[in-house]
Every structure is written in C-alpha cells, then in structure tokens.
Amino acid sequence: MSMPEQARQALEAFEQGKGWEQRARLLMQWGERLEPLDDTEKTDANRVHGCESLVWLVAEHVEELWRFKATSDARLLRGLLALLLVRVQGLASEELAGLDLREWFTQLGLERQLSPSRSNGLHAVLQRMAELASNR
C-alpha cells in the first residue's frame, strides 16, 4: 500500500521522538496543522458518533481519491486525527478500506498511548471514512 509523503514525514518525526513527553509535544504540534473547519462544516451530519470527544469529519472525493478534513474539541485527539489524515489523504477507496490503523499507530510508537476510548474514537473516524468511501 502506498504511503503519502506527509505520512512518511510523520513517521520520521515520531521515530526520533524519545519517550512519551516528546511524542506528546509532537502530537500537539501535528494537531495544530489541521486545516480548520468553519462553523458551517461543524454540523451533526459531519459529526463522528462513537467518540467521547466531539469530532467532525468532512470528505471530498476528487478524481477517484479521497481528501479529508477533521477536527476535535480535544487537543490530543486533534493530533491523532492529524496523523490519521496524513496517512489517508489521497488514497483510493479500496486502499482506505484496507488500512490497518493499529499498525500505523504502532509504527508511530503511539499504540500504548491509545486508551480504549481514544482507540475506539479513531476507529469510529476510520469507519466513517470507509462508509463515505463505500457510498461512492
């Protein structure tokens, strides 16, 4: 499966992060890179249910490839969303469906920081992406 350039950059940055504190700082920085959603996009239709925090996801299908925007009210989750988005940007529907989220966060060295509720939330986001992709 292809890996977008930004995902490779994220992987390099997190491989150099020593310990949780450095990775947490990196996570916050990645979260700040998220493209902001405007209030018209923060609708109930774009809300991802199954997350403890508020999460919104907006998808565009352009020339057979997916572009996503997402945000959350939780800082740490924004970082996790940013890392999820760099991994899925520009994938085709079948690549999106085949993505192993746990493996991606393991590669980043973040799997132990994914509490069950955060992990469930990210899976809810990925599931929502897959639903949107399968409706195309």
mmCIF file of C-alpha atoms in Angstrom:
data_model
loop_
_atom_site.group_PDB
_atom_site.id
_atom_site.type_symbol
_atom_site.label_atom_id
_atom_site.label_comp_id
_atom_site.label_asym_id
_atom_site.label_seq_id
_atom_site.Cartn_x
_atom_site.Cartn_y
_atom_site.Cartn_z
ATOM 1 C CA MET A 1 0.000 0.000 0.000
ATOM 2 C CA SER A 2 1.323 3.424 -0.899
ATOM 3 C CA MET A 3 2.205 5.864 1.844
ATOM 4 C CA PRO A 4 1.697 9.601 1.280
ATOM 5 C CA GLU A 5 4.779 11.815 1.664
ATOM 6 C CA GLN A 6 3.383 13.596 4.736
ATOM 7 C CA ALA A 7 2.819 10.216 6.401
ATOM 8 C CA ARG A 8 6.499 9.358 5.785
ATOM 9 C CA GLN A 9 7.495 12.691 7.358
ATOM 10 C CA ALA A 10 5.310 11.955 10.386
ATOM 11 C CA LEU A 11 6.902 8.541 10.742
ATOM 12 C CA GLU A 12 10.418 10.040 10.675
ATOM 13 C CA ALA A 13 9.494 12.709 13.229
ATOM 14 C CA PHE A 14 7.942 10.210 15.641
ATOM 15 C CA GLU A 15 10.788 7.702 15.245
ATOM 16 C CA GLN A 16 13.106 10.417 16.568
ATOM 17 C CA GLY A 17 10.805 11.278 19.478
ATOM 18 C CA LYS A 18 12.296 9.795 22.610
ATOM 19 C CA GLY A 19 9.726 8.899 25.220
ATOM 20 C CA TRP A 20 6.120 9.885 25.662
ATOM 21 C CA GLU A 21 6.693 13.552 26.559
ATOM 22 C CA GLN A 22 8.440 14.313 23.270
ATOM 23 C CA ARG A 23 5.841 12.358 21.331
ATOM 24 C CA ALA A 24 3.013 14.163 23.153
ATOM 25 C CA ARG A 25 4.569 17.502 22.175
ATOM 26 C CA LEU A 26 4.857 16.309 18.568
ATOM 27 C CA LEU A 27 1.248 15.170 18.705
ATOM 28 C CA MET A 28 0.086 18.640 19.803
ATOM 29 C CA GLN A 29 2.158 20.242 17.015
ATOM 30 C CA TRP A 30 0.644 17.951 14.386
ATOM 31 C CA GLY A 31 -2.813 18.771 15.754
ATOM 32 C CA GLU A 32 -2.171 22.475 15.157
ATOM 33 C CA ARG A 33 -1.564 21.720 11.465
ATOM 34 C CA LEU A 34 -5.117 20.518 10.914
ATOM 35 C CA GLU A 35 -6.945 22.578 8.356
ATOM 36 C CA PRO A 36 -9.623 24.394 10.358
ATOM 37 C CA LEU A 37 -13.250 23.580 9.744
ATOM 38 C CA ASP A 38 -15.602 26.506 9.535
ATOM 39 C CA ASP A 39 -18.780 26.554 11.569
ATOM 40 C CA THR A 40 -20.905 25.524 8.575
ATOM 41 C CA GLU A 41 -18.929 22.250 8.442
ATOM 42 C CA LYS A 42 -19.408 21.508 12.150
ATOM 43 C CA THR A 43 -22.838 20.053 11.589
ATOM 44 C CA ASP A 44 -24.454 16.995 13.075
ATOM 45 C CA ALA A 45 -24.210 15.302 9.660
ATOM 46 C CA ASN A 46 -20.394 15.658 9.791
ATOM 47 C CA ARG A 47 -20.107 14.607 13.410
ATOM 48 C CA VAL A 48 -18.490 11.235 14.091
ATOM 49 C CA HIS A 49 -20.505 9.307 16.633
ATOM 50 C CA GLY A 50 -18.717 6.784 18.825
ATOM 51 C CA CYS A 51 -16.131 9.272 20.095
ATOM 52 C CA GLU A 52 -16.187 10.583 23.671
ATOM 53 C CA SER A 53 -14.950 13.955 22.422
ATOM 54 C CA LEU A 54 -16.619 15.987 19.706
ATOM 55 C CA VAL A 55 -15.167 15.047 16.321
ATOM 56 C CA TRP A 56 -16.194 16.329 12.900
ATOM 57 C CA LEU A 57 -15.142 14.800 9.584
ATOM 58 C CA VAL A 58 -15.575 16.291 6.114
ATOM 59 C CA ALA A 59 -14.754 14.255 2.999
ATOM 60 C CA GLU A 60 -14.245 15.139 -0.642
ATOM 61 C CA HIS A 61 -13.867 12.651 -3.459
ATOM 62 C CA VAL A 62 -11.728 14.175 -6.216
ATOM 63 C CA GLU A 63 -10.566 12.228 -9.282
ATOM 64 C CA GLU A 64 -11.078 8.864 -7.542
ATOM 65 C CA LEU A 65 -9.030 9.924 -4.484
ATOM 66 C CA TRP A 66 -10.142 10.966 -1.011
ATOM 67 C CA ARG A 67 -9.380 14.255 0.773
ATOM 68 C CA PHE A 68 -10.449 14.624 4.386
ATOM 69 C CA LYS A 69 -10.647 17.398 6.934
ATOM 70 C CA ALA A 70 -11.337 16.742 10.603
ATOM 71 C CA THR A 71 -11.164 18.417 13.959
ATOM 72 C CA SER A 72 -11.996 17.772 17.581
ATOM 73 C CA ASP A 73 -12.537 19.721 20.770
ATOM 74 C CA ALA A 74 -9.767 17.642 22.429
ATOM 75 C CA ARG A 75 -6.130 18.684 21.803
ATOM 76 C CA LEU A 76 -4.597 15.222 21.964
ATOM 77 C CA LEU A 77 -7.279 13.835 19.692
ATOM 78 C CA ARG A 78 -6.613 16.620 17.160
ATOM 79 C CA GLY A 79 -3.018 15.356 16.992
ATOM 80 C CA LEU A 80 -4.160 11.775 16.492
ATOM 81 C CA LEU A 81 -6.620 12.921 13.818
ATOM 82 C CA ALA A 82 -3.842 14.847 12.053
ATOM 83 C CA LEU A 83 -1.728 11.671 11.977
ATOM 84 C CA LEU A 84 -4.676 9.646 10.719
ATOM 85 C CA LEU A 85 -5.373 12.221 7.997
ATOM 86 C CA VAL A 86 -1.802 12.335 6.693
ATOM 87 C CA ARG A 87 -1.992 8.540 6.361
ATOM 88 C CA VAL A 88 -5.261 8.501 4.405
ATOM 89 C CA GLN A 89 -5.060 11.654 2.249
ATOM 90 C CA GLY A 90 -5.171 10.867 -1.430
ATOM 91 C CA LEU A 91 -5.936 7.165 -1.048
ATOM 92 C CA ALA A 92 -8.398 5.385 -3.297
ATOM 93 C CA SER A 93 -11.472 3.788 -1.690
ATOM 94 C CA GLU A 94 -10.046 0.244 -1.684
ATOM 95 C CA GLU A 95 -6.758 1.408 -0.090
ATOM 96 C CA LEU A 96 -8.756 3.254 2.551
ATOM 97 C CA ALA A 97 -10.782 0.128 3.292
ATOM 98 C CA GLY A 98 -7.576 -1.914 3.708
ATOM 99 C CA LEU A 99 -5.785 0.438 6.098
ATOM 100 C CA ASP A 100 -4.645 -1.116 9.374
ATOM 101 C CA LEU A 101 -4.998 1.710 11.876
ATOM 102 C CA ARG A 102 -3.405 -0.156 14.765
ATOM 103 C CA GLU A 103 -0.320 -0.922 12.682
ATOM 104 C CA TRP A 104 0.017 2.752 11.659
ATOM 105 C CA PHE A 105 -0.070 3.965 15.277
ATOM 106 C CA THR A 106 2.299 1.142 16.259
ATOM 107 C CA GLN A 107 4.755 2.341 13.592
ATOM 108 C CA LEU A 108 4.483 5.831 15.090
ATOM 109 C CA GLY A 109 5.164 4.419 18.562
ATOM 110 C CA LEU A 110 1.815 5.672 19.859
ATOM 111 C CA GLU A 111 -0.188 2.465 20.271
ATOM 112 C CA ARG A 112 0.379 2.344 24.046
ATOM 113 C CA GLN A 113 -0.970 5.887 24.393
ATOM 114 C CA LEU A 114 -4.218 4.937 22.722
ATOM 115 C CA SER A 115 -6.604 4.391 25.600
ATOM 116 C CA PRO A 116 -9.548 2.147 24.702
ATOM 117 C CA SER A 117 -11.809 5.191 24.303
ATOM 118 C CA ARG A 118 -9.302 7.032 22.062
ATOM 119 C CA SER A 119 -8.724 3.882 20.048
ATOM 120 C CA ASN A 120 -12.486 3.383 19.662
ATOM 121 C CA GLY A 121 -12.857 7.019 18.647
ATOM 122 C CA LEU A 122 -10.194 6.738 15.948
ATOM 123 C CA HIS A 123 -11.761 3.518 14.702
ATOM 124 C CA ALA A 124 -15.120 5.327 14.555
ATOM 125 C CA VAL A 125 -13.460 8.023 12.403
ATOM 126 C CA LEU A 126 -11.870 5.419 10.111
ATOM 127 C CA GLN A 127 -15.172 3.545 9.903
ATOM 128 C CA ARG A 128 -16.947 6.784 8.951
ATOM 129 C CA MET A 129 -14.326 7.359 6.233
ATOM 130 C CA ALA A 130 -14.893 3.833 4.929
ATOM 131 C CA GLU A 131 -18.688 4.369 4.946
ATOM 132 C CA LEU A 132 -18.324 7.587 2.964
ATOM 133 C CA ALA A 133 -15.976 5.797 0.538
ATOM 134 C CA SER A 134 -18.322 2.840 0.054
ATOM 135 C CA ASN A 135 -21.236 5.186 -0.731
ATOM 136 C CA ARG A 136 -19.373 6.475 -3.791
#
